[in-house]
Short mmCIF file of C-alpha atoms and ligand atoms in Angstrom, two decimals:
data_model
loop_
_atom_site.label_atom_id
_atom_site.label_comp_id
_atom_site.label_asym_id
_atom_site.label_seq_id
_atom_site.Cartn_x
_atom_site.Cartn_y
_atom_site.Cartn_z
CA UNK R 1 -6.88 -70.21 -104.77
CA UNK R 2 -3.38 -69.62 -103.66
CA UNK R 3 0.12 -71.45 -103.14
CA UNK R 4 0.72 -69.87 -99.74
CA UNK R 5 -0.06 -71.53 -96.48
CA UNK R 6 -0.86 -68.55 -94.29
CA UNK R 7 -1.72 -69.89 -91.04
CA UNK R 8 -4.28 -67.57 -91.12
CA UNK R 9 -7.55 -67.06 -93.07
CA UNK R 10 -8.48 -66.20 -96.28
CA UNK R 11 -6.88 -63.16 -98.12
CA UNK R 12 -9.18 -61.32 -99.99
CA UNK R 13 -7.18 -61.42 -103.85
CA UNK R 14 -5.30 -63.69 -105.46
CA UNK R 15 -1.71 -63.11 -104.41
CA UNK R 16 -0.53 -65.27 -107.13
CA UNK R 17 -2.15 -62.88 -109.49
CA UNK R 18 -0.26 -60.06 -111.18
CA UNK R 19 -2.05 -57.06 -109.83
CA UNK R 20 -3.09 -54.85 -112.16
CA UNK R 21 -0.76 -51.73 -113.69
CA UNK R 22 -3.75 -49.35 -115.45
CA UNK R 23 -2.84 -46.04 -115.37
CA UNK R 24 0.47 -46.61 -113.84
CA UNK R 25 2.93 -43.73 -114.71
CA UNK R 26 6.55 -45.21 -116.25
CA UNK R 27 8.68 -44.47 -113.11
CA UNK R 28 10.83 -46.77 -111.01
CA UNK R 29 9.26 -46.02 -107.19
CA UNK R 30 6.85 -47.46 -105.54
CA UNK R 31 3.98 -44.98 -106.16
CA UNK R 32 0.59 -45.28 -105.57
CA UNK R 33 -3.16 -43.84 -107.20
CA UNK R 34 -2.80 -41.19 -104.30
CA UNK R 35 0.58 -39.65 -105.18
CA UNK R 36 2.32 -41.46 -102.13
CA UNK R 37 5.55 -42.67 -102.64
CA UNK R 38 6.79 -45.63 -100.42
CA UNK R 39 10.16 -45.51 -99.50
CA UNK R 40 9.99 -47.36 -95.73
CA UNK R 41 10.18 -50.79 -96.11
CA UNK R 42 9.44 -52.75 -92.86
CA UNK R 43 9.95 -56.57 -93.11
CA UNK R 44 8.50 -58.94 -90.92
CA UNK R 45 10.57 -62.06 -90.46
CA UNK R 46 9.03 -64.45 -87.95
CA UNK R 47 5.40 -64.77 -86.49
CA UNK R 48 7.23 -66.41 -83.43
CA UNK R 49 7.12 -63.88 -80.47
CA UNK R 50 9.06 -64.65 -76.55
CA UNK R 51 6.02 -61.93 -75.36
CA UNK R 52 2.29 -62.32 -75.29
CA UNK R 53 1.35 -58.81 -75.03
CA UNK R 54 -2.40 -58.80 -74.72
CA UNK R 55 -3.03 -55.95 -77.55
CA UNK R 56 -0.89 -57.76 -79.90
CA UNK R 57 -0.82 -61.93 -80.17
CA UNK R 58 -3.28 -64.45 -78.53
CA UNK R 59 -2.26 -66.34 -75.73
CA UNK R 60 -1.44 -69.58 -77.54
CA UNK R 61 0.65 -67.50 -79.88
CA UNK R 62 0.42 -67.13 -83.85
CA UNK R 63 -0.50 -70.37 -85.79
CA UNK R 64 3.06 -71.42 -86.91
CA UNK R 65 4.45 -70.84 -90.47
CA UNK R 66 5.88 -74.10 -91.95
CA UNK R 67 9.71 -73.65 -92.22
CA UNK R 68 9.26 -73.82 -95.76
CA UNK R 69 7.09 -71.05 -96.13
CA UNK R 70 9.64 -68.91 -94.45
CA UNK R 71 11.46 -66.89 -96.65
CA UNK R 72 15.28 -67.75 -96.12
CA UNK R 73 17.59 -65.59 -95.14
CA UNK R 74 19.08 -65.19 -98.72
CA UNK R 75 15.55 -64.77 -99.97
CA UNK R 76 15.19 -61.42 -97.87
CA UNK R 77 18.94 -60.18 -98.98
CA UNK R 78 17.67 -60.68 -102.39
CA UNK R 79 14.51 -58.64 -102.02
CA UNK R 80 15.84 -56.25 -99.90
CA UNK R 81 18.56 -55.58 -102.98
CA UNK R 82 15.37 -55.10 -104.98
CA UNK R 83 13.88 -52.63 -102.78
CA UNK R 84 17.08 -50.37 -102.69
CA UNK R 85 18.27 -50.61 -105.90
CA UNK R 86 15.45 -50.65 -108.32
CA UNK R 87 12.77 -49.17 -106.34
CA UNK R 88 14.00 -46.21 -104.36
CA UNK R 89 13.39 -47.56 -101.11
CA UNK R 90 16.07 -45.90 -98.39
CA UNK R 91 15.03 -47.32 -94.76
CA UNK R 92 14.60 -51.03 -94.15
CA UNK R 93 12.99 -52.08 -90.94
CA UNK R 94 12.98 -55.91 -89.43
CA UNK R 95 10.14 -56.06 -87.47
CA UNK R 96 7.94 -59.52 -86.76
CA UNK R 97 6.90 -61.30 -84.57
CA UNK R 98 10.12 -61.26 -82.78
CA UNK R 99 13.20 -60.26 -84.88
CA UNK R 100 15.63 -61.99 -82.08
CA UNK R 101 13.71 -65.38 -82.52
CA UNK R 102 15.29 -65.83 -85.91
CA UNK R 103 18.57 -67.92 -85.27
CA UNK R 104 20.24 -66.58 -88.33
CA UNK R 105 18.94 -62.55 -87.61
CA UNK R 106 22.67 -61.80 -87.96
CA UNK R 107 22.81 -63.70 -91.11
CA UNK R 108 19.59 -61.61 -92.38
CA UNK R 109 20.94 -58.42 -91.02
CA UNK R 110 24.31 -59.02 -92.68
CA UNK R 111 23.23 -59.95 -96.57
CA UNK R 112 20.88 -57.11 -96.19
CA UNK R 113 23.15 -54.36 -95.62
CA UNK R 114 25.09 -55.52 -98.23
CA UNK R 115 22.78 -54.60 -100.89
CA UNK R 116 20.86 -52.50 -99.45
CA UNK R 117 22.88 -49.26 -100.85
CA UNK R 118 23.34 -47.18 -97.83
CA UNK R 119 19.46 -47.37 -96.63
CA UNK R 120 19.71 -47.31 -93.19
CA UNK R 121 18.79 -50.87 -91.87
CA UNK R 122 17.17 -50.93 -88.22
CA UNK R 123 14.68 -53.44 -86.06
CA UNK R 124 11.94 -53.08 -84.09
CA UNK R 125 12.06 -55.77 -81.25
CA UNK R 126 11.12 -56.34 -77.52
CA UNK R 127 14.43 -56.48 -76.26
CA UNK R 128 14.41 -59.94 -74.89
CA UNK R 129 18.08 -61.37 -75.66
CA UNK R 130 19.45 -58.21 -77.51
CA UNK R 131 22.26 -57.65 -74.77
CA UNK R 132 23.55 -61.12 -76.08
CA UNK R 133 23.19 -60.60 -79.37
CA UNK R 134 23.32 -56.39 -80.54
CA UNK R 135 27.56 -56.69 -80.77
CA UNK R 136 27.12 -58.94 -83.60
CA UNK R 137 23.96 -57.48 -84.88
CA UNK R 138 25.68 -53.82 -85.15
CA UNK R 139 28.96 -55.42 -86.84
CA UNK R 140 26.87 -56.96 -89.50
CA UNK R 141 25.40 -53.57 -90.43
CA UNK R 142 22.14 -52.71 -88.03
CA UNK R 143 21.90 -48.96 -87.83
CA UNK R 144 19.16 -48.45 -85.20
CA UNK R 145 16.68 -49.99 -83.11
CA UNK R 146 13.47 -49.42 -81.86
CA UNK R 147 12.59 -51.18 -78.58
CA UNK R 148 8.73 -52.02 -77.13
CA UNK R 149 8.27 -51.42 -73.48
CA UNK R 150 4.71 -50.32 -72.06
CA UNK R 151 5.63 -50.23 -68.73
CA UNK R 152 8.50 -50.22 -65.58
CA UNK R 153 6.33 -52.28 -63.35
CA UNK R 154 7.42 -55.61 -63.08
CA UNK R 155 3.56 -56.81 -62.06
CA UNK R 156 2.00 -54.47 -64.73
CA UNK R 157 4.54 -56.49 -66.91
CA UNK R 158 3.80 -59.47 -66.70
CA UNK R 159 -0.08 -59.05 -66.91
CA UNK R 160 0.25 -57.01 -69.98
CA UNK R 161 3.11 -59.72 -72.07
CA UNK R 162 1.65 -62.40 -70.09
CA UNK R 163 5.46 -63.55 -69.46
CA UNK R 164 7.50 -62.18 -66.16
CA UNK R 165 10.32 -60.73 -68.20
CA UNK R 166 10.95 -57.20 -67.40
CA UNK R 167 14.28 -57.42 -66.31
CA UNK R 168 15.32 -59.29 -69.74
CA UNK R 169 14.14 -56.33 -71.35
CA UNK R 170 15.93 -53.56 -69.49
CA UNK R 171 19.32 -55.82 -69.91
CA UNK R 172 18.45 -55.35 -74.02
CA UNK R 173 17.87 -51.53 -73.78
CA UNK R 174 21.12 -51.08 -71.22
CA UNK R 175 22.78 -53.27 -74.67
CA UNK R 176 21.49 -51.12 -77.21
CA UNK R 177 22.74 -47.96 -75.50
CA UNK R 178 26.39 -49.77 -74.64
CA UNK R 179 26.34 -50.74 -78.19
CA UNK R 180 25.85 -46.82 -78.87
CA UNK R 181 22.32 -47.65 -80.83
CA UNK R 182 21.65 -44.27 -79.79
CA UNK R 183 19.45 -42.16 -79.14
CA UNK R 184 17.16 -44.90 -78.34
CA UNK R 185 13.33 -44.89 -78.74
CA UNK R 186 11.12 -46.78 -77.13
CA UNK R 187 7.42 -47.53 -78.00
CA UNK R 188 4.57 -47.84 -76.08
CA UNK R 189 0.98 -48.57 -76.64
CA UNK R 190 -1.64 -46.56 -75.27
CA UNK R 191 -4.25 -48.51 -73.33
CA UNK R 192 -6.85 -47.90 -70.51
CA UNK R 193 -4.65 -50.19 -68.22
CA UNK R 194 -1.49 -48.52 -69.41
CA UNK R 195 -2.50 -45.19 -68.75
CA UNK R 196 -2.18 -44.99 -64.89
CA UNK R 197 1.55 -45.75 -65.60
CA UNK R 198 2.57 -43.36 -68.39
CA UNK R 199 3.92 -40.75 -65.85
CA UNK R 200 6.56 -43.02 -64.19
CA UNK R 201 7.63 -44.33 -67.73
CA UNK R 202 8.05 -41.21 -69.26
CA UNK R 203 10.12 -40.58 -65.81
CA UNK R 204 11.88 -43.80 -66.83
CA UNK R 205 12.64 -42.96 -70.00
CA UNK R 206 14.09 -39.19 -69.38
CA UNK R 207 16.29 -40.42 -66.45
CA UNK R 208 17.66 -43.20 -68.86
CA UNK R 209 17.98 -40.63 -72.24
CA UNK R 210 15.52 -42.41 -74.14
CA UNK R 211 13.01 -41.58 -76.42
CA UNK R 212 9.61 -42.42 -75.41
CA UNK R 213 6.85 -42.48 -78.28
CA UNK R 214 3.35 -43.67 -77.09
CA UNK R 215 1.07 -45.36 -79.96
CA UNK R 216 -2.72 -44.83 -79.92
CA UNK R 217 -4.27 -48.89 -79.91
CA UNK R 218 -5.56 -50.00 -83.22
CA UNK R 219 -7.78 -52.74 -83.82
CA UNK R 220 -4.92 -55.28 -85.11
CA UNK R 221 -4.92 -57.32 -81.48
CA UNK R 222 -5.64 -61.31 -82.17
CA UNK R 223 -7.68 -61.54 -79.76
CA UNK R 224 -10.28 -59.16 -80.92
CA UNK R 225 -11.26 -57.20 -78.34
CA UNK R 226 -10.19 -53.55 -79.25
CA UNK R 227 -13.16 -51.38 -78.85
CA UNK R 228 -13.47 -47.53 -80.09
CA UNK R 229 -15.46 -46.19 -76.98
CA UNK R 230 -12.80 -47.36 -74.52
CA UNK R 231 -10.01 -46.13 -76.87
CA UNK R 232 -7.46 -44.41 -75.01
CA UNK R 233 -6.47 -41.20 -77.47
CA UNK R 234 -3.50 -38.81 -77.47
CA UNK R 235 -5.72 -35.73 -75.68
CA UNK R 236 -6.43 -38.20 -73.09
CA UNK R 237 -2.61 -39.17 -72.75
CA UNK R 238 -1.54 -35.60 -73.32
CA UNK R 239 -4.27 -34.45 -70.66
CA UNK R 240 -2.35 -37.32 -67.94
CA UNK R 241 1.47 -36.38 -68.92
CA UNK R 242 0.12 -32.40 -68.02
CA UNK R 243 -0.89 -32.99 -64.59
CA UNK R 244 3.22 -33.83 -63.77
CA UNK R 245 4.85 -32.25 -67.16
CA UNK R 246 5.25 -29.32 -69.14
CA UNK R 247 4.69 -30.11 -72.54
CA UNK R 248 4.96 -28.09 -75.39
CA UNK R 249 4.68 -27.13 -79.66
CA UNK R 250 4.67 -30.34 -81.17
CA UNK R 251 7.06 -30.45 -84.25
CA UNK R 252 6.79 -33.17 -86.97
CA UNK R 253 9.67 -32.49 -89.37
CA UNK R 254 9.24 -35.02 -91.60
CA UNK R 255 5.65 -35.26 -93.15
CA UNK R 256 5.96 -38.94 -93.03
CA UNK R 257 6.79 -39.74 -89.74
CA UNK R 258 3.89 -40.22 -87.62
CA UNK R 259 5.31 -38.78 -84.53
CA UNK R 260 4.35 -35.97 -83.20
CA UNK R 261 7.58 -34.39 -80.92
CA UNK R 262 6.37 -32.54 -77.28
CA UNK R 263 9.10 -31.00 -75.46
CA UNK R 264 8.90 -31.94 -71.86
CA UNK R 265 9.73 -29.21 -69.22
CA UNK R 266 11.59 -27.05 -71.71
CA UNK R 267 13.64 -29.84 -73.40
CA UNK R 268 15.61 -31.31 -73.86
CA UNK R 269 13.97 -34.04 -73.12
CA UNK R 270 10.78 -34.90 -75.82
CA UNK R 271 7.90 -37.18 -75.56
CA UNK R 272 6.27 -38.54 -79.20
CA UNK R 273 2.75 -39.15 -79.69
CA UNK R 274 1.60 -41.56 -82.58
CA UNK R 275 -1.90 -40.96 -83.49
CA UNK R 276 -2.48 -43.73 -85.69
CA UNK R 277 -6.43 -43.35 -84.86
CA UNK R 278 -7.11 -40.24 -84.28
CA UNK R 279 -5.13 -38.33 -86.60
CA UNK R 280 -4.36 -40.89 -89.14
CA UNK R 281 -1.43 -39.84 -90.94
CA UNK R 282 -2.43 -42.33 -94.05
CA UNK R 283 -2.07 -39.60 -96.51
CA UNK R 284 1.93 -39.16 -95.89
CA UNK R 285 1.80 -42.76 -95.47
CA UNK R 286 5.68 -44.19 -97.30
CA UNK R 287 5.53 -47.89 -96.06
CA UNK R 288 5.25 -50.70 -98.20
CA UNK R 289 5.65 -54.03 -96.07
CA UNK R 290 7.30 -57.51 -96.93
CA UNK R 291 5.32 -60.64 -94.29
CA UNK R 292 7.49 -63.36 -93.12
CA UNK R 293 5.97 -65.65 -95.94
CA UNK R 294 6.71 -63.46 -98.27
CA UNK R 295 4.03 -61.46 -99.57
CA UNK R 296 4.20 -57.67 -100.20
CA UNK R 297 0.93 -55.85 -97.89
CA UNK R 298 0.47 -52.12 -99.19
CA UNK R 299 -0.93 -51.02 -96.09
CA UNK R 300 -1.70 -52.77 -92.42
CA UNK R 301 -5.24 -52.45 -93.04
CA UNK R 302 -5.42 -53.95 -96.36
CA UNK R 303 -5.67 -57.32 -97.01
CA UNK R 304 -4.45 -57.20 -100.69
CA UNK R 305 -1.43 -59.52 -100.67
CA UNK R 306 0.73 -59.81 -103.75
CA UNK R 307 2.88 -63.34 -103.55
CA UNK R 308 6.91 -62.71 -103.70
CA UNK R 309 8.07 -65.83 -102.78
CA UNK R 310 6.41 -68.38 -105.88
CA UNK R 311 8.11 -65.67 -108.13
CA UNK R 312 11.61 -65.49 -106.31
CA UNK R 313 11.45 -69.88 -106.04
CA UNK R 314 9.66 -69.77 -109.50
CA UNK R 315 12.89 -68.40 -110.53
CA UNK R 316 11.46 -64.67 -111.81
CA UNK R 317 14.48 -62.09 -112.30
CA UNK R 318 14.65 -59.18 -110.64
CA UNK R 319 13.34 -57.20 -113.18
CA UNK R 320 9.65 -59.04 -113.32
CA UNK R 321 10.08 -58.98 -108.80
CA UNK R 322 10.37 -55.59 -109.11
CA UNK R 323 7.62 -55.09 -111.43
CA UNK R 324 4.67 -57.24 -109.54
CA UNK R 325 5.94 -55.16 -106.27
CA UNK R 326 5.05 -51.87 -108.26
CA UNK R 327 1.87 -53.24 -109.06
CA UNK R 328 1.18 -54.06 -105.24
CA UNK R 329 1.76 -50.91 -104.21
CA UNK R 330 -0.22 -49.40 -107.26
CA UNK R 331 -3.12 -50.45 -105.71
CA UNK R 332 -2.34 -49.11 -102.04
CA UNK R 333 -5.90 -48.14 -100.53
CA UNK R 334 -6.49 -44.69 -99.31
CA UNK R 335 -6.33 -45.10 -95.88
CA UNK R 336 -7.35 -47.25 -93.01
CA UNK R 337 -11.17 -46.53 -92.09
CA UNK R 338 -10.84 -47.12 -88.41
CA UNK R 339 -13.01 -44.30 -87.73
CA UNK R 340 -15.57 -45.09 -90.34
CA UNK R 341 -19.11 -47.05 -89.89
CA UNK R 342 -17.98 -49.45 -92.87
CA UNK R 343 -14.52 -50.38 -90.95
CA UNK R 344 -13.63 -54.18 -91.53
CA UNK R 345 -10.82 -55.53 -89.72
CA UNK R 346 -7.46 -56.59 -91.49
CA UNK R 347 -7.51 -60.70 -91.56
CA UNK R 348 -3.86 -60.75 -90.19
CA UNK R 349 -3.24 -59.02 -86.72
CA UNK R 350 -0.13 -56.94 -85.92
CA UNK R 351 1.91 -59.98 -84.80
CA UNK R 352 1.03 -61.61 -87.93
CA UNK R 353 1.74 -58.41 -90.30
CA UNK R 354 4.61 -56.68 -88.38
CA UNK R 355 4.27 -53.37 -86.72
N1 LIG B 1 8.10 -57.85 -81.26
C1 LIG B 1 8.59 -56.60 -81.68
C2 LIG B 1 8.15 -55.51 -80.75
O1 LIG B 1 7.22 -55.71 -79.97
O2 LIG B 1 8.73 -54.42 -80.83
C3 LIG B 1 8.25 -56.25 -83.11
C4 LIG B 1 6.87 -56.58 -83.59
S1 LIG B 1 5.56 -55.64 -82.84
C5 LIG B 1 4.17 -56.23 -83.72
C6 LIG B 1 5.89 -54.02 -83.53
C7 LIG B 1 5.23 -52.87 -82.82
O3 LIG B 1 3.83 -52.97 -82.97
C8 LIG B 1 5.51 -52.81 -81.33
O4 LIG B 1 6.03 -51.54 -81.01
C9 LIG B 1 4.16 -53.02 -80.71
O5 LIG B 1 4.03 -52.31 -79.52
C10 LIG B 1 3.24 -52.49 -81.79
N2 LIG B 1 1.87 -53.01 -81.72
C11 LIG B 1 1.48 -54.29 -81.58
N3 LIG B 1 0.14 -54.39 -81.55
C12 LIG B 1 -0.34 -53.13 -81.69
C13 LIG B 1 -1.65 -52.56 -81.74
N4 LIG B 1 -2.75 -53.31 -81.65
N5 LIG B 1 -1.75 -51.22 -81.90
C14 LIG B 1 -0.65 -50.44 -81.99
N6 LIG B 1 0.61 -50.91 -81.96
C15 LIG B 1 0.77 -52.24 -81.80
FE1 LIG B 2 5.48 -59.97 -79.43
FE2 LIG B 2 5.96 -57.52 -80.24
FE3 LIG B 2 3.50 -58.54 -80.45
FE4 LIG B 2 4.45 -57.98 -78.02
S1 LIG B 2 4.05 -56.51 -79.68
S2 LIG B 2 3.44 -59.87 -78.64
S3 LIG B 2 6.59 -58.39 -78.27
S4 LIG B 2 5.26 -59.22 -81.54
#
């Protein structure tokens, strides 16, 4: 059915298929049935990960792409010039996997700035190696970074990644902040067995000026074993973080970003809360996502893929790229159903999609 090996299995259309146009208003963006317009590009570029965090990859890891099936490093640039220049996209995100498991990251980060027309161009990454790396990183062009860290306790750790590496991660945020990738946020997903230590991290992350944002669970973990009745949601957080905080008026400036801004004791510290389940924030949604193999996802939950990379190594011009990603995102589903009886999980998980 289709060119691409996956690792994974089936997707459910053709993604060597032109998806369809009808109805399609004549206008550059990225614009959907719905009236959304992506402008948020995140772009996984490896399914390799140094973590094993439990709600995220299996223990074994991802199934691993074939080198080939990788897009190069001058295959992103040249997408990434589409995005920005033809259609209207203004943040670019690297995201994975692991970003810092790419040897030539630098080489990624660098091409893509240079076309990338002033979007800002940022990562989201565990940390593990960044101190080594975030000089070079920054001088190539990368604007920002998001870091992943669930917990301070070194135990808690190494249950939740499955890997005793704590310490490597607190050397990347300590580089990121000397690097002045400031201020820095730092995500962390909501569980049952992360609650108990929310307090001390949001502790953690005041006394260290960073920007905590916890992220409601979804049901993208390899291993399968999300459940809704043991979901851990924001009023449950919210009603935790009260018994040793003050929190107060939420602000969410921008429609589009899914946080949700407390003020902590009066400020200025803040704590963000990303309902992704409970308060789905689908209909602001502006993502449109690139995988590591090259195929353009419309949503996380959606398993329409529409197949870049035989077009780009077909030798397609930008013109006809640009067009087949319009028609990807034409067909950008409502929204993600978690909370519906009919729910179906995506095939990919978030490892294999990028968060
Ligand atoms: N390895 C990098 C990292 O952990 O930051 C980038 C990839 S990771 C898939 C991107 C983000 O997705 C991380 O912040 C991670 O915490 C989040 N994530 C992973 N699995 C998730 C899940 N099941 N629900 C919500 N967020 C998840
Ligand atoms: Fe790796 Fe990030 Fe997934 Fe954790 S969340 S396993 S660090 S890709």
């Amino acid at each position: 059915m289709t060119s691409l090996a996956l690792g994974i299995p089936t997707i459910r259309r053709d993604p060597a298929r032109m998806p369809s146009m009808a109805g399609r208003p004549h206008t550059d963006g990225l614009v959907d049935k719905f009236g959304r317009v992506a402008r948020d590009l995140r772009v996984s570029i490896t399914e390799k990960c140094s973590l094993r965090c439990t709600y995220c990859m299996p223990e074994a890891g991802l199934p691993a792409i074939a080198r080939d099936d990788l897009l190069s490093a001058i295959e992103i640039g040249r997408l990434v010039g589409i995005a920005a220049r033809d259609l209207g996209v203004h943040d670019v995100r690297f995201t994975g996997g692991e970003p810092l498991m790419r040897p030539d990251l630098v080489e990624i980060i660098a091409r893509s700035s240079e076309v990338a027309l002033g979007a800002s161009i940022s990562m989201t990454t565990n940390g593990i190696g960044l101190d080594k790396r975030v000089d070079a990183l920054v001088a190539a062009g990368l604007n920002r970074v998001n870091i992943s860290l669930d917990t301070v306790d070194r135990d808690h750790f190494s249950r939740l990644t499955r890997r005793d590496r704590l310490p490597s991660v607190l050397a990347g945020i300590a580089g990121a902040k000397r690097a002045g990738l400031t201020p820095l946020k730092i995500n962390a997903v909501l569980m049952r067995d992360t609650l108990g230590g929310a307090v001390a991290l949001l502790e953690w992350a005041l006394e260290n000026g960073c920007r905590l944002r916890f992220i409601e669970q979804m049901p993208l973990d390899a291993d399968e074993q999300w459940a809704r009745d043991n979901m851990v949601d924001a009023a449950e957080l919210l009603a935790v973080l009260g018994t040793r905080f003050e929190l107060t008026a939420p602000t969410r400036e921008d429609p589009s970003a899914p946080a949700e801004e407390w003020l902590v004791n009066g400020g200025p510290g803040t704590v963000g809360i990303i309902a992704s389940v409970t308060r789905s924030f689908c209909a602001d949604c502006d993502r449109t996502r690139l995988t590591a193999e090259g195929t353009v996802r419309s949503c996380l939950f959606g398993d329409d893929e529409t197949d870049l990379r035989s077009l780009l190594r077909g030798g397609a011009d930008d013109h006809t790229i640009a067009e087949w990603w319009r028609g990807a995102m034409w067909g950008k589903q409502a929204g993600h159903k978690i909370n519906a009886d009919d729910f179906i999980r995506p095939v990919r998980s978030m490892g294999a999609i990028g968060g």
